[in-house]
């Protein structure tokens, strides 16, 4: 009897000891970040305020491209695309995930297409950004499954001014939101399982080009009811708290009506489409936030939303209204904190202007879509340098003509060489870019002690060029040392001054052309004589795409 009692006491001791050991192990583990949380792609905001995408623990520059809408719906069809993307030199491809194919029957999920795409991306050593074509794609709800499309009682539509349902899910329906959040959550859960370690997928775009059109807000009964209620208190307190930091365009909109902090949407933002658009933005943001938040609870990849931009002089209702547009940035931030940033799809020639409007107030520039045309290559130089873009992705990239010789492929090849160096220069005030054409022939950039007067190559009397409009050209300047700079691009001529001008004359000590191999600079030809206009300038002709390293000196 006594011995068995002793045995029991001994056993209890052992259990306690074991528990203690477990307790200590758990305690130690809680101080070591879980492996996955270290490895998950995430955003890092530097002290300078600039943001980097971190993949496998390293900053990542996304030299990307987005596929045309329907091409990722069939693995067989995609076979010709992968080698082509590889030739262009992409490190990341943006691929839609279609709700209608992921959940063809309610509650039954088919991941085979996505798994096949991830497998292929890995074979080609490429990363993926997934575009969630869920409730909305370019305002419309064409990608919702048929069991959603055909049950409008359960999944209500937005209503137009004539009182008719539109092919757009209403953002005011809990059923709509829950159905989208459920499939999106399944998607994120699945991604974590199959990709939590490899991290082929690095980011998620939630929905695509959200926005009400051809009216600034939904006219359903539910929307009317919400619109007549007071403005959401979360939005008002955000505006009050951030009043001095608001995007100027939004500050002005709010100010026009006297910065009111109580009342309905019309009381606070005025009667008319402006208030209606702000209301739409808020409701879309809340809807999307719920989806992103639930998805992130499963697997917290960075998530963003993209916007269709506004044509000049268009008013709310004439463009997709309430989307993540620059003047609504604050509304989206207040309503969708689970969304990490807002992005532009730039199809207008005013590329630089849209970069500037999205790269403000701490919003990093990431361009998920940009027109694939004769300007794309120049735009890439500019976005990565002047606006420290995290990524740049021409749309329908798979249709780039002659990928072996295309200018864009050459620029991508060069940017990939430079990417470690570009990333290391971000947030340090040592990188600038210019975008020039026949109208904007010159720009002046300042870095440290120097001013760089950068001009279009065609301003040079000896530059040979065909008749017709001047091509858009672009270039970047990055400081390596106080007197030394890398200048990369195509079609640019650079001359030098002190900053501020007139302190001394700036001379060229040397210019080398070259390339980066495994992130190390390998110098090639020494450029002098005619190539530097006998020491007067640095030139990368329009016929060339290159990198030159220049050393400057001053004299009086
Ligand atoms: C912008 C959309 O986001 C894309 O999905 C595609 O429809 C392009 N427009 C077409 O130009």
XYZ file of C-alpha atoms and ligand atoms in Angstrom:
567
model
C 0.000 0.000 0.000
C 2.774 2.414 1.104
C 4.926 1.564 -1.879
C 2.067 2.204 -4.305
C 1.412 5.537 -2.539
C 5.105 6.368 -2.979
C 4.839 5.392 -6.604
C 1.878 7.730 -7.099
C 3.748 10.619 -5.415
C 6.801 9.875 -7.584
C 4.589 9.887 -10.667
C 3.029 13.227 -9.701
C 6.535 14.650 -9.252
C 7.527 13.432 -12.655
C 4.431 14.971 -14.231
C 5.064 18.265 -12.478
C 8.698 18.180 -13.604
C 7.630 17.437 -17.155
C 5.118 20.251 -17.022
C 7.844 22.529 -15.773
C 10.035 21.497 -18.685
C 7.125 22.143 -21.072
C 6.473 25.446 -19.392
C 10.115 26.500 -19.829
C 10.134 25.374 -23.478
C 6.910 27.294 -24.146
C 8.339 30.343 -22.438
C 11.513 30.217 -24.543
C 9.452 29.624 -27.702
C 7.309 32.642 -26.992
C 10.424 34.809 -27.208
C 11.602 33.250 -30.467
C 9.388 34.389 -33.330
C 7.660 31.423 -34.969
C 9.463 30.428 -38.137
C 6.487 31.242 -40.314
C 6.024 34.737 -38.929
C 9.653 35.498 -39.787
C 9.290 34.122 -43.276
C 5.907 35.450 -44.309
C 6.308 38.215 -46.861
C 5.590 41.461 -45.103
C 6.029 45.201 -45.382
C 8.681 47.053 -43.470
C 8.438 50.779 -42.957
C 11.852 52.355 -42.620
C 12.525 55.240 -40.257
C 12.524 57.532 -43.308
C 8.920 56.470 -43.900
C 9.622 54.525 -47.084
C 8.177 51.029 -47.305
C 9.797 47.843 -48.550
C 8.345 44.454 -49.308
C 10.346 41.809 -47.460
C 10.468 38.320 -48.954
C 12.464 35.548 -47.264
C 13.859 38.140 -44.919
C 15.256 40.359 -47.707
C 13.924 43.539 -49.345
C 12.362 42.675 -52.676
C 12.002 44.840 -55.774
C 9.102 43.598 -57.840
C 9.945 43.631 -61.509
C 6.593 42.383 -62.572
C 3.773 42.136 -65.013
C 0.068 41.387 -64.838
C -1.629 38.766 -66.975
C -4.660 39.515 -69.125
C -7.881 38.731 -67.301
C -8.816 35.345 -68.750
C -5.473 33.720 -69.439
C -4.982 32.262 -65.963
C -8.221 30.275 -66.174
C -6.620 27.373 -68.020
C -3.281 25.782 -67.170
C -2.884 24.352 -70.669
C -3.496 27.713 -72.288
C -0.855 29.207 -70.003
C 1.920 26.975 -71.295
C 3.215 29.467 -73.864
C 3.108 32.278 -71.320
C 5.637 31.077 -68.744
C 8.720 30.921 -70.994
C 7.788 34.289 -72.435
C 7.583 35.888 -68.999
C 10.950 34.370 -68.260
C 12.460 35.913 -71.391
C 11.119 39.327 -70.423
C 12.900 38.943 -67.086
C 9.999 39.165 -64.655
C 10.592 38.141 -61.086
C 6.868 38.320 -60.278
C 3.631 37.789 -62.140
C 0.247 39.116 -61.070
C -2.414 36.491 -61.640
C -6.179 36.613 -61.048
C -7.931 34.106 -58.821
C -11.532 33.863 -59.947
C -14.292 33.354 -57.395
C -16.500 31.603 -59.997
C -13.842 28.917 -60.524
C -12.682 28.663 -56.915
C -16.154 28.039 -55.503
C -18.284 26.846 -58.427
C -20.747 25.247 -55.996
C -21.486 26.890 -52.704
C -19.093 25.656 -50.015
C -17.072 23.470 -52.437
C -13.637 24.839 -53.157
C -11.468 23.863 -56.092
C -7.844 24.881 -55.702
C -6.458 22.834 -58.584
C -6.011 25.825 -60.909
C -4.235 27.890 -58.268
C -2.025 24.953 -57.243
C -1.029 24.454 -60.871
C -0.105 28.119 -61.252
C 1.966 28.113 -58.078
C 3.776 24.991 -59.268
C 4.621 26.615 -62.587
C 5.736 29.863 -60.960
C 8.144 27.864 -58.816
C 9.511 26.051 -61.864
C 10.286 29.432 -63.400
C 11.605 30.869 -60.150
C 8.953 33.558 -60.124
C 6.849 35.029 -57.367
C 3.135 35.643 -57.584
C 0.754 38.356 -56.517
C -2.790 37.016 -56.487
C -5.607 39.283 -57.629
C -8.818 38.356 -55.867
C -11.560 38.732 -58.448
C -14.323 38.409 -55.869
C -17.329 40.652 -55.347
C -16.069 43.288 -57.787
C -13.941 43.449 -60.909
C -13.849 46.901 -62.547
C -16.980 47.927 -60.615
C -18.925 44.888 -61.875
C -19.643 41.545 -60.236
C -18.986 39.400 -63.284
C -16.684 36.998 -61.408
C -19.124 35.965 -58.677
C -20.227 32.322 -59.073
C -23.512 31.523 -60.728
C -25.090 30.470 -57.441
C -24.539 34.090 -56.337
C -25.477 35.705 -59.656
C -28.784 33.907 -59.898
C -29.981 34.436 -56.335
C -30.497 38.157 -56.132
C -32.811 37.841 -53.181
C -30.060 36.378 -51.072
C -27.234 38.305 -52.752
C -28.700 41.712 -53.533
C -27.446 44.025 -56.221
C -26.741 47.724 -56.195
C -29.663 49.675 -57.640
C -29.505 52.428 -60.225
C -31.334 55.755 -60.305
C -34.192 54.162 -62.217
C -34.634 51.627 -59.423
C -33.261 48.675 -61.394
C -30.721 46.143 -60.159
C -27.227 46.445 -61.632
C -24.635 43.731 -62.266
C -22.865 44.843 -59.098
C -23.249 43.260 -55.705
C -24.494 45.729 -53.134
C -21.855 46.657 -50.567
C -24.664 46.943 -48.022
C -25.553 43.270 -47.932
C -24.181 41.195 -45.086
C -24.821 38.044 -47.134
C -22.667 39.334 -49.976
C -19.876 40.259 -47.651
C -19.998 37.015 -45.721
C -19.996 34.889 -48.853
C -16.958 36.730 -50.210
C -15.151 36.665 -46.870
C -15.730 32.935 -46.539
C -14.195 31.974 -49.874
C -11.373 34.484 -49.417
C -10.607 33.014 -46.007
C -10.499 29.533 -47.546
C -8.097 30.875 -50.143
C -5.766 32.304 -47.509
C -5.985 29.131 -45.415
C -5.050 27.066 -48.444
C -2.178 29.392 -49.330
C -0.765 29.105 -45.853
C -0.847 25.330 -46.118
C 0.770 24.989 -49.502
C 2.926 28.115 -49.614
C 3.558 29.159 -46.014
C 7.220 28.122 -46.324
C 8.074 28.694 -49.984
C 6.374 32.100 -50.185
C 5.883 31.967 -53.903
C 2.874 34.199 -53.300
C 4.051 37.484 -51.824
C 1.004 39.759 -51.849
C -2.736 39.824 -52.396
C -4.854 42.367 -54.223
C -8.327 42.369 -52.685
C -10.992 42.813 -55.414
C -10.204 44.777 -58.563
C -10.897 48.424 -59.406
C -13.852 48.888 -57.091
C -16.144 51.845 -57.792
C -19.735 52.902 -58.456
C -20.611 53.926 -61.981
C -22.617 55.558 -63.631
C -23.781 57.109 -60.372
C -21.805 58.035 -57.276
C -23.658 55.719 -54.918
C -25.920 52.706 -54.703
C -29.628 53.712 -54.724
C -30.956 50.611 -52.992
C -33.289 51.055 -50.038
C -30.553 49.892 -47.661
C -28.086 52.366 -49.139
C -30.654 55.176 -48.865
C -31.218 54.325 -45.204
C -27.500 54.343 -44.456
C -26.987 57.555 -46.368
C -29.539 59.371 -44.227
C -27.837 58.294 -40.993
C -25.031 60.281 -39.330
C -21.554 59.839 -40.768
C -19.811 56.838 -39.156
C -18.165 57.906 -35.907
C -14.969 55.994 -36.803
C -14.584 58.186 -39.877
C -15.262 61.401 -38.010
C -12.800 60.579 -35.254
C -10.150 59.623 -37.843
C -10.677 62.977 -39.575
C -10.490 64.900 -36.324
C -7.395 63.055 -35.174
C -5.595 63.454 -38.492
C -6.916 66.846 -39.532
C -3.457 68.307 -40.085
C -2.246 65.289 -42.044
C -5.172 64.754 -44.390
C -4.596 64.518 -48.131
C -4.978 68.162 -49.258
C -7.681 67.268 -51.817
C -9.786 65.645 -49.104
C -9.068 68.381 -46.573
C -10.485 70.842 -49.103
C -13.612 68.740 -49.696
C -14.302 68.566 -45.983
C -13.408 72.234 -45.519
C -15.803 73.406 -48.241
C -18.631 72.505 -45.921
C -17.039 73.920 -42.773
C -15.232 70.846 -41.305
C -18.454 69.657 -39.680
C -18.124 66.741 -37.301
C -21.768 65.817 -36.791
C -24.699 65.139 -39.038
C -25.593 63.028 -42.042
C -23.258 62.518 -45.017
C -24.922 65.455 -46.760
C -24.680 67.632 -43.628
C -20.972 66.983 -43.299
C -19.875 66.774 -46.940
C -22.574 68.780 -48.737
C -25.456 67.867 -51.001
C -24.507 66.170 -54.257
C -22.201 63.595 -55.809
C -19.147 64.570 -53.707
C -20.811 63.446 -50.470
C -22.253 60.427 -52.263
C -18.816 59.370 -53.401
C -17.315 59.729 -49.922
C -20.184 57.621 -48.603
C -19.515 54.954 -51.264
C -15.801 54.942 -50.461
C -16.548 54.400 -46.788
C -18.975 51.537 -47.453
C -16.644 49.816 -49.920
C -13.729 50.231 -47.517
C -15.655 48.650 -44.635
C -16.715 45.719 -46.822
C -13.209 45.102 -48.119
C -11.705 45.531 -44.695
C -13.836 42.730 -43.336
C -12.693 40.402 -46.110
C -9.030 41.336 -45.760
C -9.139 41.086 -41.990
C -10.606 37.600 -42.056
C -8.140 36.497 -44.716
C -5.218 37.905 -42.756
C -6.373 36.061 -39.647
C -5.536 32.878 -41.596
C -2.415 34.069 -43.369
C -1.327 37.694 -43.064
C 0.224 38.455 -46.442
C 0.395 42.151 -47.398
C -2.902 43.204 -48.989
C -3.719 46.171 -51.180
C -6.508 47.566 -53.357
C -6.192 49.098 -56.834
C -8.022 51.933 -58.514
C -9.268 52.906 -61.948
C -8.151 56.530 -62.241
C -10.121 59.628 -63.129
C -10.123 61.192 -66.565
C -9.570 64.950 -66.528
C -12.676 66.924 -65.477
C -14.793 63.870 -64.763
C -17.112 64.203 -61.762
C -18.143 61.542 -59.205
C -20.509 59.164 -60.911
C -18.770 59.588 -64.283
C -15.785 57.463 -63.217
C -15.747 54.419 -60.879
C -16.545 56.401 -57.743
C -15.579 55.632 -54.187
C -12.633 53.450 -55.222
C -9.198 53.802 -53.611
C -8.468 57.107 -55.362
C -5.962 59.639 -54.038
C -8.571 62.162 -52.868
C -10.270 59.337 -50.908
C -7.093 57.908 -49.398
C -8.032 59.033 -45.899
C -11.503 57.517 -46.123
C -10.034 54.188 -47.199
C -7.400 54.298 -44.489
C -9.974 54.998 -41.825
C -12.378 52.361 -43.148
C -9.948 49.614 -44.135
C -7.007 49.419 -41.752
C -6.451 45.798 -42.835
C -5.503 47.088 -46.283
C -1.825 48.001 -46.323
C -1.797 50.475 -49.197
C -3.673 51.822 -52.207
C -2.444 51.445 -55.760
C -3.031 53.108 -59.121
C -3.636 51.380 -62.451
C -1.985 53.912 -64.723
C -3.187 53.992 -68.310
C -3.029 57.766 -68.791
C -0.022 59.563 -70.309
C 0.254 61.612 -67.098
C 2.231 58.788 -65.485
C 4.463 60.977 -63.297
C 1.492 62.870 -61.914
C -0.290 59.688 -60.782
C 2.900 58.330 -59.221
C 3.140 61.505 -57.189
C -0.492 61.377 -56.116
C -0.187 57.810 -54.856
C 3.232 58.255 -53.283
C 2.125 60.625 -50.565
C 1.249 60.654 -46.925
C 3.104 57.409 -46.244
C 1.363 55.440 -49.007
C 4.076 53.502 -50.839
C 3.945 53.338 -54.623
C 3.115 49.953 -56.077
C 1.829 49.885 -59.648
C -0.121 46.688 -60.285
C -1.142 47.847 -63.767
C 0.461 50.227 -66.214
C -0.123 50.501 -69.942
C 2.121 48.276 -72.030
C 3.200 50.690 -74.736
C 6.156 52.659 -76.080
C 6.435 54.559 -72.759
C 6.519 51.602 -70.376
C 10.294 51.185 -70.229
C 10.914 54.873 -69.447
C 8.142 54.863 -66.854
C 9.800 51.939 -65.060
C 13.052 53.872 -64.526
C 11.134 56.802 -63.152
C 8.838 54.885 -60.784
C 11.625 52.837 -59.216
C 13.860 55.851 -58.608
C 11.911 59.055 -58.054
C 9.090 57.287 -56.178
C 10.909 54.246 -54.787
C 8.216 51.989 -56.214
C 7.917 48.580 -54.576
C 6.831 47.125 -57.873
C 5.925 47.942 -61.453
C 3.690 45.693 -63.527
C 2.624 46.351 -67.121
C -0.802 44.915 -67.939
C -1.176 42.012 -70.381
C 2.559 41.533 -70.134
C 2.313 38.190 -71.954
C 1.515 40.081 -75.161
C 4.772 42.065 -75.213
C 5.989 41.878 -78.812
C 9.421 40.434 -79.562
C 10.364 39.777 -75.915
C 14.000 38.931 -76.772
C 14.634 42.399 -78.146
C 11.925 44.539 -76.549
C 13.130 47.668 -74.809
C 11.187 46.667 -71.708
C 13.038 43.324 -71.464
C 16.351 45.197 -71.637
C 15.265 47.665 -68.973
C 14.034 44.813 -66.782
C 17.355 43.029 -67.204
C 19.163 46.173 -66.126
C 16.844 46.819 -63.180
C 17.320 43.279 -61.947
C 21.077 43.797 -62.016
C 20.666 46.949 -59.983
C 17.913 45.829 -57.649
C 20.042 45.161 -54.549
C 21.608 48.538 -54.986
C 18.279 50.284 -55.617
C 16.780 48.675 -52.522
C 19.765 49.671 -50.407
C 19.333 53.274 -51.584
C 15.641 53.559 -50.716
C 14.670 55.892 -47.925
C 18.119 57.500 -47.837
C 17.530 60.519 -49.994
C 20.141 59.366 -52.509
C 18.048 58.369 -55.491
C 16.202 60.501 -58.035
C 14.528 59.933 -61.377
C 13.367 61.904 -64.383
C 10.830 61.329 -67.119
C 11.198 63.474 -70.234
C 9.489 63.991 -73.560
C 9.003 66.655 -76.186
C 6.983 68.848 -73.815
C 9.051 68.251 -70.669
C 12.495 68.285 -72.212
C 14.478 69.020 -69.035
C 14.451 68.448 -65.312
C 16.746 69.295 -62.433
C 17.464 66.799 -59.694
C 19.393 67.421 -56.494
C 21.339 64.926 -54.447
C 23.635 66.098 -51.675
C 26.216 68.602 -52.929
C 25.206 68.325 -56.608
C 22.504 69.417 -59.015
C 21.926 67.260 -62.061
C 20.506 68.983 -65.110
C 18.980 66.156 -67.030
C 17.808 66.696 -70.596
C 16.148 64.640 -73.321
C 18.752 63.179 -75.677
C 17.117 64.964 -78.618
C 18.078 68.337 -77.158
C 21.651 67.463 -78.163
C 22.458 68.887 -81.579
C 24.408 65.779 -82.584
C 21.731 63.296 -81.553
C 20.387 61.522 -84.629
C 16.683 61.025 -84.601
C 13.836 60.293 -86.891
C 11.058 62.755 -87.645
C 7.945 62.617 -85.510
C 7.191 63.075 -81.831
C 10.034 62.540 -79.426
C 9.915 59.275 -77.496
C 9.423 59.388 -73.759
C 12.743 58.703 -72.008
C 13.661 58.065 -68.410
C 16.620 57.799 -66.137
C 17.747 57.414 -62.557
C 20.618 58.822 -60.527
C 21.847 57.101 -57.389
C 24.602 58.343 -55.142
C 27.313 55.837 -54.143
C 29.663 58.290 -52.458
C 29.529 62.088 -52.025
C 31.169 62.617 -55.445
C 30.157 59.396 -57.174
C 26.919 58.373 -58.826
C 25.371 55.646 -60.913
C 23.260 56.992 -63.726
C 21.059 54.525 -65.572
C 18.443 54.939 -68.243
C 17.988 55.625 -71.901
C 17.840 58.808 -73.968
C 19.269 61.194 -71.393
C 22.020 63.769 -71.167
C 23.219 64.975 -67.789
C 25.251 68.062 -66.871
C 26.339 69.057 -63.392
C 26.317 71.983 -60.995
C 26.958 72.466 -57.326
C 23.977 72.494 -55.014
C 23.204 75.348 -54.515
C 24.559 76.463 -57.901
C 27.537 78.739 -58.310
C 29.665 77.531 -55.391
C 32.243 76.149 -57.854
C 32.445 74.596 -61.303
C 31.779 70.874 -61.493
C 34.048 68.752 -63.642
C 33.865 65.120 -64.673
C 36.691 63.124 -63.104
C 35.715 59.911 -64.891
C 32.849 57.987 -66.449
C 32.771 54.222 -66.798
C 30.041 52.188 -68.375
C 29.463 48.777 -66.861
C 27.084 46.339 -65.255
C 26.304 44.649 -61.978
C 27.152 40.978 -61.691
C 25.903 39.349 -58.496
C 25.336 42.871 -57.176
C 28.996 43.850 -57.792
C 29.895 46.642 -60.202
C 32.012 45.501 -63.132
C 33.365 48.441 -65.100
C 33.595 48.235 -68.889
C 34.653 50.991 -71.293
C 36.007 54.281 -69.950
C 33.772 56.875 -71.607
C 35.489 60.082 -72.624
C 36.062 62.201 -75.730
C 33.007 62.188 -77.975
C 31.131 59.967 -75.512
C 31.252 62.675 -72.828
C 31.253 65.592 -75.296
C 34.924 66.128 -74.340
C 34.140 66.174 -70.607
C 30.994 68.297 -70.763
C 28.248 65.754 -70.040
C 27.172 62.187 -69.426
C 25.035 60.736 -72.184
C 23.046 57.555 -72.655
C 21.670 57.846 -76.207
C 18.112 56.861 -77.019
C 19.460 53.848 -78.908
C 21.105 52.550 -75.724
C 19.937 51.334 -72.338
C 22.760 51.443 -69.880
C 24.413 52.170 -66.566
C 27.317 54.565 -66.161
C 29.321 55.347 -63.060
C 30.462 58.920 -62.833
C 32.938 60.611 -60.541
C 32.689 64.399 -60.174
C 35.045 67.041 -58.800
C 34.850 70.795 -58.342
C 37.201 73.652 -59.210
C 37.131 77.435 -59.135
C -8.028 47.629 -65.713
C -8.453 46.358 -65.021
O -8.059 46.373 -63.688
C -7.875 45.150 -65.732
O -8.332 43.982 -65.117
C -8.256 45.190 -67.190
O -9.636 45.131 -67.312
C -7.692 46.453 -67.786
N -8.255 47.591 -67.134
C -7.989 46.520 -69.280
O -7.421 47.649 -69.834
